[in-house]
Coordinates of C-alpha atoms and ligand atoms in Angstrom, one line a residue:
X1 CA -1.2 -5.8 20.4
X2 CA 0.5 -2.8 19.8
X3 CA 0.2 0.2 21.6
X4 CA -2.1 2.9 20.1
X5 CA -3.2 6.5 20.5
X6 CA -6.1 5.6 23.0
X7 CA -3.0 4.5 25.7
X8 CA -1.9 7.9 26.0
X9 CA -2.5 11.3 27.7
X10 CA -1.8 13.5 25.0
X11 CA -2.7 17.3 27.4
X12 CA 0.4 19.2 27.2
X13 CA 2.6 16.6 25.4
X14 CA 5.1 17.0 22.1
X15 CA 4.3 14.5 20.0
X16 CA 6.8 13.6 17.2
X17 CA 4.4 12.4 14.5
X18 CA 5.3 10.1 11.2
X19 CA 3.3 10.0 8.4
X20 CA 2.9 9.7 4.5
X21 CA 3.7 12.8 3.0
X22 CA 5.2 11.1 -0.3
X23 CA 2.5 12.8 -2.6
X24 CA 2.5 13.1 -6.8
X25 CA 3.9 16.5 -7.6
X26 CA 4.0 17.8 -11.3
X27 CA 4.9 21.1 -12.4
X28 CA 4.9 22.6 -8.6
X29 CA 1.5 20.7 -8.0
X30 CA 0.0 18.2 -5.9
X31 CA -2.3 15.8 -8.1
X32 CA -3.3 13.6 -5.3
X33 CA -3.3 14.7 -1.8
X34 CA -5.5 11.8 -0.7
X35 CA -1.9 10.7 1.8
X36 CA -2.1 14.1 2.8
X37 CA -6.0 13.7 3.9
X38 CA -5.6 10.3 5.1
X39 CA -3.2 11.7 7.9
X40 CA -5.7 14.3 9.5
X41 CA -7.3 12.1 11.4
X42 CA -4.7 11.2 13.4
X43 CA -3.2 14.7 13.5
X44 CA -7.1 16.1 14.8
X45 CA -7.0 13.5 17.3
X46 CA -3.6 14.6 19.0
X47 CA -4.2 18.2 18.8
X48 CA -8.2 17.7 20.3
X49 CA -6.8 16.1 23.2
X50 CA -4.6 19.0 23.8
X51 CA -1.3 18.1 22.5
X52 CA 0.8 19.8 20.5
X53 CA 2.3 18.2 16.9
X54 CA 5.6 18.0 14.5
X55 CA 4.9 16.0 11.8
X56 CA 7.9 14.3 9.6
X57 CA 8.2 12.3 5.8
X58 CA 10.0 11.6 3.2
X59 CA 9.4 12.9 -0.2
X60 CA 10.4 10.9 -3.6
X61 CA 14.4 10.2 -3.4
X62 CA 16.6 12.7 -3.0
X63 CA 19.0 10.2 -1.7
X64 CA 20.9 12.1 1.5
X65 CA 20.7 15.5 -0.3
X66 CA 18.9 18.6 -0.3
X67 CA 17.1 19.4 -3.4
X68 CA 14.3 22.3 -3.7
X69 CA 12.1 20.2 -5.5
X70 CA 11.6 17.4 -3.3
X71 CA 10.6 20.7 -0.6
X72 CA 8.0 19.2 2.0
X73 CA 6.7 23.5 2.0
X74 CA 4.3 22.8 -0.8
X75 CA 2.7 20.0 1.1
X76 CA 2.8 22.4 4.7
X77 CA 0.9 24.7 2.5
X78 CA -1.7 22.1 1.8
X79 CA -1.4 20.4 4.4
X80 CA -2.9 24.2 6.6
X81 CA -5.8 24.3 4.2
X82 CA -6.5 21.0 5.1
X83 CA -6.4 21.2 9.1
X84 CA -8.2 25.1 8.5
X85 CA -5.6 25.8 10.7
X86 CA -1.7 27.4 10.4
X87 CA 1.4 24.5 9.9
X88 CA 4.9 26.3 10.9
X89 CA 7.1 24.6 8.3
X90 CA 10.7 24.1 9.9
X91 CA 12.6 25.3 7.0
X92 CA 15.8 23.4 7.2
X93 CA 17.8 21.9 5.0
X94 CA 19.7 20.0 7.2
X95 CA 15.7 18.6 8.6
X96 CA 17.1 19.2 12.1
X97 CA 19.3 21.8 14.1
X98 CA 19.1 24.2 16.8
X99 CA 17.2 26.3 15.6
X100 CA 14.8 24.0 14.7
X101 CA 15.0 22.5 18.2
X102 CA 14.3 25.9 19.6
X103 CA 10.8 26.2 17.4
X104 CA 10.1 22.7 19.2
X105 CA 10.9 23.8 22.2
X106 CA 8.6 26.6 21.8
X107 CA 5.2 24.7 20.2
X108 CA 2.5 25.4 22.4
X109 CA -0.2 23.2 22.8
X110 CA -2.7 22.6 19.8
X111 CA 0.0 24.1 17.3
X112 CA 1.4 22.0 14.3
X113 CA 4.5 22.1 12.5
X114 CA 6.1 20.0 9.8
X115 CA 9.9 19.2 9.2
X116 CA 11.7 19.1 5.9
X117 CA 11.9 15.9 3.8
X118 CA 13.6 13.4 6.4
X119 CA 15.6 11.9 3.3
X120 CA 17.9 15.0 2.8
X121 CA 19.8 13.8 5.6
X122 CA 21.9 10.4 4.8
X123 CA 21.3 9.3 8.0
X124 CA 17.6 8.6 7.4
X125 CA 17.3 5.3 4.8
X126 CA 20.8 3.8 7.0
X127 CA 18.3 4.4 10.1
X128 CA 21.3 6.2 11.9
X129 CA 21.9 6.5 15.6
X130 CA 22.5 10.3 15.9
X131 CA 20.2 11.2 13.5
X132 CA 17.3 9.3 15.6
X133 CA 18.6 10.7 18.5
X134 CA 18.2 14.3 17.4
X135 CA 14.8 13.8 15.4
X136 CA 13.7 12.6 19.4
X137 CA 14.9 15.2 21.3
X138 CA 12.6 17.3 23.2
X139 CA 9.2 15.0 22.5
X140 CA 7.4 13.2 24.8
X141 CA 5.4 10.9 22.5
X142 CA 6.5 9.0 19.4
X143 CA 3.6 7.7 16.5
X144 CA 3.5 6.0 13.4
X145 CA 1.2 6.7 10.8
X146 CA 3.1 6.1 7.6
X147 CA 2.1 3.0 6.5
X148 CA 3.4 3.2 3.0
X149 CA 7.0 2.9 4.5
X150 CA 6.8 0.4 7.8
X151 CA 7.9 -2.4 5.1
X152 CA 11.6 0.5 5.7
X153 CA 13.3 0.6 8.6
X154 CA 14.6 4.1 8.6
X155 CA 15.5 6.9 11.1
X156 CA 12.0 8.9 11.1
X157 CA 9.7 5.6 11.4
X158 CA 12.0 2.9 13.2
X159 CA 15.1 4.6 14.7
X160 CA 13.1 7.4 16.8
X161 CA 11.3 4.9 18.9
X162 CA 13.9 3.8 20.5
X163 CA 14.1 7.2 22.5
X164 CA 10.3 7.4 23.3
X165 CA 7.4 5.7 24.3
X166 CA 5.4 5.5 21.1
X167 CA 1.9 4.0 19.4
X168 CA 0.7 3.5 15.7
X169 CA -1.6 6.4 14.7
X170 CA -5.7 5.9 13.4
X171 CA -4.4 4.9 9.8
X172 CA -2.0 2.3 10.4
X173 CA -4.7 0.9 13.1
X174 CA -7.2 0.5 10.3
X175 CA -4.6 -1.4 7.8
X176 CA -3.5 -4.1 10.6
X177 CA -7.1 -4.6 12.1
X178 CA -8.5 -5.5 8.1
X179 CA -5.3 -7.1 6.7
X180 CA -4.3 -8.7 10.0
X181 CA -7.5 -9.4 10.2
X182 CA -8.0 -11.0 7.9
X183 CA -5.6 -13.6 7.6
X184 CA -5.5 -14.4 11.3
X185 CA -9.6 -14.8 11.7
X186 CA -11.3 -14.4 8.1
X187 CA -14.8 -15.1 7.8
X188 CA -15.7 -18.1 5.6
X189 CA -15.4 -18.2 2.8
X190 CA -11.4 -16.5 2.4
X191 CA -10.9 -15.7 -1.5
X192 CA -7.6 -14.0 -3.0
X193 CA -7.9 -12.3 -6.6
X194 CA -3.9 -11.9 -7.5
X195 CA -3.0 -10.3 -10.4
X196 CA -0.5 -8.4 -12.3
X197 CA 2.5 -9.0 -14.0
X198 CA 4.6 -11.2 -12.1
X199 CA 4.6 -14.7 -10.5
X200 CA 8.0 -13.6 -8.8
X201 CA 6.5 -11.1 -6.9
X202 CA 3.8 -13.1 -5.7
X203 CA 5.2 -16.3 -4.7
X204 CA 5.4 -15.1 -0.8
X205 CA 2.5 -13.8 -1.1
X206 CA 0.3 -17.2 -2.5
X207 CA 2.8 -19.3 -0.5
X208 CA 1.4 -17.3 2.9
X209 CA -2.1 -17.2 1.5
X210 CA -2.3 -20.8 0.7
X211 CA -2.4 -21.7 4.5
X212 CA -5.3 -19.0 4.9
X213 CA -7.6 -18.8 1.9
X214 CA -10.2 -21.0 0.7
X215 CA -9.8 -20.2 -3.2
X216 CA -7.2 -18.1 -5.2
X217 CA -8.6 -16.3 -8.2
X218 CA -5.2 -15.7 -10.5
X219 CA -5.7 -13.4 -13.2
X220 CA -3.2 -10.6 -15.1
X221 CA -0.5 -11.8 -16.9
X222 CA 0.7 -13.9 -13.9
X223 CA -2.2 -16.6 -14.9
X224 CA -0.5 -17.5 -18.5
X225 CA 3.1 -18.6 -16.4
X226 CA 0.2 -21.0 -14.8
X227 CA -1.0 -21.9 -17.4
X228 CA 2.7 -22.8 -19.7
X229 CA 3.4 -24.6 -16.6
X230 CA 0.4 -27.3 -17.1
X231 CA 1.4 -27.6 -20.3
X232 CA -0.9 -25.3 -22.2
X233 CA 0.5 -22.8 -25.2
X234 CA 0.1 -19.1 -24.3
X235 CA 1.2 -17.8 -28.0
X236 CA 3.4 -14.2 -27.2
X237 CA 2.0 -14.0 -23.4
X238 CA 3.9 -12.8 -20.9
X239 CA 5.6 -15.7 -19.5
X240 CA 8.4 -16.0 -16.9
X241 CA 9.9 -19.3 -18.1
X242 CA 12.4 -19.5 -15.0
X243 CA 9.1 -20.1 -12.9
X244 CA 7.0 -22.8 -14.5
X245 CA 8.6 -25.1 -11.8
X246 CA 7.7 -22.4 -8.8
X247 CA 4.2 -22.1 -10.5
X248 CA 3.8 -26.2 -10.8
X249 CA 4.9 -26.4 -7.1
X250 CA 2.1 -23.9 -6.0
X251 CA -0.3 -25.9 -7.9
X252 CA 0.3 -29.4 -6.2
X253 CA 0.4 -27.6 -2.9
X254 CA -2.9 -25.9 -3.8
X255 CA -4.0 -29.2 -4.2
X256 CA -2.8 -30.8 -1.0
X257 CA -4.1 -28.0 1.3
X258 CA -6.9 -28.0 -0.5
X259 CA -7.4 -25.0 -1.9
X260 CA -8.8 -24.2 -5.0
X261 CA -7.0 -22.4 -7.7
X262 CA -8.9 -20.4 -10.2
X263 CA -7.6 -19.6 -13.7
X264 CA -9.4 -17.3 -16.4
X265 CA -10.6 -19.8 -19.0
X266 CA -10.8 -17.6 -21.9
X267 CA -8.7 -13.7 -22.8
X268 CA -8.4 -10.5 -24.6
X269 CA -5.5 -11.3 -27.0
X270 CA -3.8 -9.1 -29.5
X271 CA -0.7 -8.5 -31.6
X272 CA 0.9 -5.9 -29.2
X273 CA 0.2 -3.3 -26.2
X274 CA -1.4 -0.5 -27.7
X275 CA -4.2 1.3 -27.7
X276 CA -5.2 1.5 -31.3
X277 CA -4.7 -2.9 -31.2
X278 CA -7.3 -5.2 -33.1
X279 CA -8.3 -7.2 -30.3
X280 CA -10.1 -11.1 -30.1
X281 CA -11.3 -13.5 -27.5
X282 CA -10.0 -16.6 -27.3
X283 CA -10.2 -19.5 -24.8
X284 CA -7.8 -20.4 -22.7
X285 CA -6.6 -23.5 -24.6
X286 CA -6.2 -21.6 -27.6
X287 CA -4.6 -18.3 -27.8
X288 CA -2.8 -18.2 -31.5
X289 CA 0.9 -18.4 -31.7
X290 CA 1.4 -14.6 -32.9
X291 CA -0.9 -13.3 -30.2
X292 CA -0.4 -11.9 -27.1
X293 CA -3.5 -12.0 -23.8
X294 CA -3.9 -8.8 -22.1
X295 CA -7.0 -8.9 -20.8
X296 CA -9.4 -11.8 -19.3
X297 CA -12.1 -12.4 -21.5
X298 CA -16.3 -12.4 -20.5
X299 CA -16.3 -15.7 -19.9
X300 CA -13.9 -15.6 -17.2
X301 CA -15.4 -12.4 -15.8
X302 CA -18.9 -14.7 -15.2
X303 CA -16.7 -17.6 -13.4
X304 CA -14.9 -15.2 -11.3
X305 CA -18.7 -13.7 -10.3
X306 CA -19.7 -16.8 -10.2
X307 CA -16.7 -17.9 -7.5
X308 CA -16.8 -14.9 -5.4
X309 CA -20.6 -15.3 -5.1
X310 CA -21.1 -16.1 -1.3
X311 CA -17.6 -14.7 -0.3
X312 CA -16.9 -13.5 3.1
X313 CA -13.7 -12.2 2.7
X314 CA -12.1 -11.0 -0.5
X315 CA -8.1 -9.4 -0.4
X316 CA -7.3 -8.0 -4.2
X317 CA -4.0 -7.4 -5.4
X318 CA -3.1 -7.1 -8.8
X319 CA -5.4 -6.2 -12.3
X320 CA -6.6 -8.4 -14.5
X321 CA -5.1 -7.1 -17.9
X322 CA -3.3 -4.2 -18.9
X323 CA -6.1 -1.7 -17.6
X324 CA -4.0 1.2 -18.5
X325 CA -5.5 1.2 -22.1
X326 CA -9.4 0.9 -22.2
X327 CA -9.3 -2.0 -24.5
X328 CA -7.6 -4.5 -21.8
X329 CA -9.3 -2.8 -18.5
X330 CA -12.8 -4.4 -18.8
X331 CA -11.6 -7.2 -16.6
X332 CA -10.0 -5.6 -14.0
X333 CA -13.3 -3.1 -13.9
X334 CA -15.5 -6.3 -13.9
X335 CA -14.1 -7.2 -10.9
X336 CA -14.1 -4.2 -8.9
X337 CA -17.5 -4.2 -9.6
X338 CA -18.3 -7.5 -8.3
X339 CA -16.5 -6.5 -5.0
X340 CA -18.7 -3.5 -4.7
X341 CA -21.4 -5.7 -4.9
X342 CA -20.3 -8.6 -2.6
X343 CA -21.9 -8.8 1.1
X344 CA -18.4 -9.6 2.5
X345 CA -15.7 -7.7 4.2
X346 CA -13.3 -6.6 0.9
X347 CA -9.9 -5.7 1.2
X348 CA -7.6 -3.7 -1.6
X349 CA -3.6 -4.1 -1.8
X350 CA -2.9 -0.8 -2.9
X351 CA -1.5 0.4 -5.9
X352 CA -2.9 -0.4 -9.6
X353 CA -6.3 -2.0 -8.1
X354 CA -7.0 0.8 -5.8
X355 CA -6.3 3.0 -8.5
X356 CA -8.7 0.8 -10.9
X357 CA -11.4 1.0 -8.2
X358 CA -11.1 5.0 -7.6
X359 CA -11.1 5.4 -11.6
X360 CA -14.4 3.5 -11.7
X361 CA -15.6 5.5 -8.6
X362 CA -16.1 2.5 -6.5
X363 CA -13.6 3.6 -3.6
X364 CA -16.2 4.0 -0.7
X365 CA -17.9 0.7 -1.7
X366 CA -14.9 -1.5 -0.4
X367 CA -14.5 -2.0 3.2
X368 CA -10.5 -1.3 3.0
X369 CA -7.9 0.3 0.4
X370 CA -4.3 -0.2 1.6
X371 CA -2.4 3.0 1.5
X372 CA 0.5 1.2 1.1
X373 CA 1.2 -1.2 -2.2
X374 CA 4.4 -2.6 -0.8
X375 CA 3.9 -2.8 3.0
X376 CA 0.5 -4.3 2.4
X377 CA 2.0 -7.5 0.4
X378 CA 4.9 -7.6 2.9
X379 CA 2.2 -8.1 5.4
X380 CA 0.3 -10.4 3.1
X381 CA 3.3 -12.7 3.0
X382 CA 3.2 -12.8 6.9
X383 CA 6.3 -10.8 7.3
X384 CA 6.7 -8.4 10.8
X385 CA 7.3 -4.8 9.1
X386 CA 9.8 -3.1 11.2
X387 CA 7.7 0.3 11.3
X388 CA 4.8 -1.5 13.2
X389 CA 6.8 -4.0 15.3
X390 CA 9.1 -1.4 16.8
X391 CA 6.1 -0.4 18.6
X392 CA 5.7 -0.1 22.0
X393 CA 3.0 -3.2 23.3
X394 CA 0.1 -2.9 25.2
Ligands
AMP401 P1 2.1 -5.5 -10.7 O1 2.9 -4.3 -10.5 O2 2.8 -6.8 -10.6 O3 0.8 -5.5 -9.9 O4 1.6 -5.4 -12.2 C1 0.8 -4.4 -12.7 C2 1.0 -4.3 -14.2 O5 0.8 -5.6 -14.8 C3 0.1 -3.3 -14.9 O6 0.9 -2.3 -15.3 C4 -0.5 -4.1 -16.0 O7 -0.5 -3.4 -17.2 C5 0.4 -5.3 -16.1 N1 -0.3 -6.5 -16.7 C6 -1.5 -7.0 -16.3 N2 -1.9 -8.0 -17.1 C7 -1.0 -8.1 -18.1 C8 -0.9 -8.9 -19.2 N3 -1.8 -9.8 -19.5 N4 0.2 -8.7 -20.0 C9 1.1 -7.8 -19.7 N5 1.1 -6.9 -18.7 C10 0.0 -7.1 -17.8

């Protein structure tokens, strides 16, 4: 168990604080400052128990360079409106210097300011020595809250903890007790919906699973590399013919762990990926040779409802067609509204199905949404992510 902000005294303390700043910007404005919100409790928590705060993140990929746009002020200026309460924005290019460690030095109690984006300095993605050391000076208390980027071991989330003691903050708490959760002690029955566009990117992922889950629901265009492999034609399908022997392998080992694999049995098929396409249903068995499936079809969408029935435990990654255009999304919304209907503790990889399930205003309905798309599979394919293990234990 990792060590978190209940072990510590925070009265009087600096605490060096990382979290997920990495928001959309377009045209000089923030379209989605949900990361930004996500981090206040955390930030509250520290500053009610009388410490004071400097907060650090990266921003987009300004690879070791300043650049104005990739500015963390814009977020500082949100971020105050946010907390109702002033953020001194330690404008430096160079993140960290002696000026800036004066302003440290000088943070009283209850006061909160934010560095520059932690990825103008080189030193940051190669998780340097010096640049740790530096970022650590003149704190007292090190915590993690970026979720999002514990799959990286960098300066600002890894490298700093080895110069203070340190705990994960409220957010990163929240994703390890329901994903971690989750696989170590699900409650019966354990289903996985996987979906999107890639067997490849899964493979860890169902390998881990299959050890852990009761059923696997496998829809998006990963189901028709399934499907080629058992022999059945998919017509212009998305197929990734270099893994029909990966996909065949899951299957038999499905089948010897004895878990149950679920494929759509019928989809939305058309000519091409666009939103003005004449679209058909088809089953399974018998998409035409010129067509393409980008959707699952109704009767797939009743056997799915029908299979996550009496689940316990549902984790979602992945949609179920190409729900960017309305005429391939009813799947993927069919399911996010069967989760929101379930009696069973449902958990969102982030990414395209939390983005499906805010755009169908379902969010509060589902017990978790990962903030983090990549660290959440990472964890989902049992790996240890760096940002959390560097931790200090209880
Ligand atoms: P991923 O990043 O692997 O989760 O994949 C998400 C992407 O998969 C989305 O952009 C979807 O449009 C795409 N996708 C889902 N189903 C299909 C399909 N049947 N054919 C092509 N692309 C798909």
């Amino acid at each position: 168990m990792k060590k978190t902000l209940k072990d510590y005294d925070f009265s009087n303390k600096k605490v060096l604080i990382r979290v997920d700043f990495n928001v959309p910007i377009q045209n000089g404005v923030i379209t989605n400052d949900n990361r930004i919100v996500e981090s206040l409790p955390t930030i509250n928590y520290v500053l009610e128990n009388g410490g004071s705060v400097v907060l650090m993140s990266h921003l987009g990929r300004p690879k070791g360079q300043y650049n104005k746009d990739m500015s963390l002020e814009i977020v500082s200026k949100r971020l105050s409106e946010l907390l109702n309460k002033d953020v001194k924005f330690l404008d430096d290019e160079s993140v960290i210097s002696n000026k800036v460690q004066e302003e440290i030095i000088n943070l009283k109690s209850g006061e909160v300011a934010l560095l520059e984006n932690t990825r103008f300095v080189a030193g940051e993605e190669k998780n340097d020595e010096d640049f740790s050391k530096e970022l650590a000076k003149n704190f007292d208390i090190y915590v993690n809250d970026a979720f999002g980027t514990s799959h990286r071991a960098h300066a600002s989330n890894v490298g700093v903890s080895a110069y203070l003691p340190s705990a994960i903050g409220l957010l990163i708490e929240k994703e390890v007790k329901y994903i971690e959760g989750a696989l170590e002690d699900p409650k019966r029955p354990f289903v996985a919906i996987l979906g999107g566009a890639k067997v490849s990117d899964k493979i860890g992922v169902i390998d881990n699973l299959l050890d852990k889950v009761d059923k696997i629901i496998i829809v998006g265009a990963m189901a028709y590399t399934f499907l080629k492999s058992q022999g059945i034609a998919v017509g212009k399908s998305l197929v990734e013919n270099d893994k029909l022997d990966v996909a065949r392998d899951i299957l038999k080992k499905a089948d010897e762990k004895n878990v149950r694999i679920i494929l759509p049995i019928d989809f939305v098929v058309a000519e091409e990926i666009s939103k003005d396409a004449r679209t058909a249903v088809v089953p399974a068995m018998n998409i035409p040779t010129n067509l393409e499936g980008l959707d699952i079809g109704p009767m797939s969408v009743k056997l799915i409802n029908e299979e996550l029935k009496d689940a316990k435990t549902v984790i979602w990654n992945g949609p179920a067609g190409v729900f960017e255009i309305p005429i391939f999304a009813n799947g993927t919304f069919e399911i996010a509204k069967t989760l929101s209907n379930l009696d069973a503790i449902t958990i969102i990889g982030g990414g395209d199905s939390a983005s499906a399930i805010a755009q169908a205003g379902l969010s509060d309905k589902m017990s978790h949404i990962s903030t983090g798309g990549g660290a959440s599979l990472e964890m989902l394919e049992g790996k240890v992510l760096p940002g959390i293990a560097c931790i200090n234990d209880k």
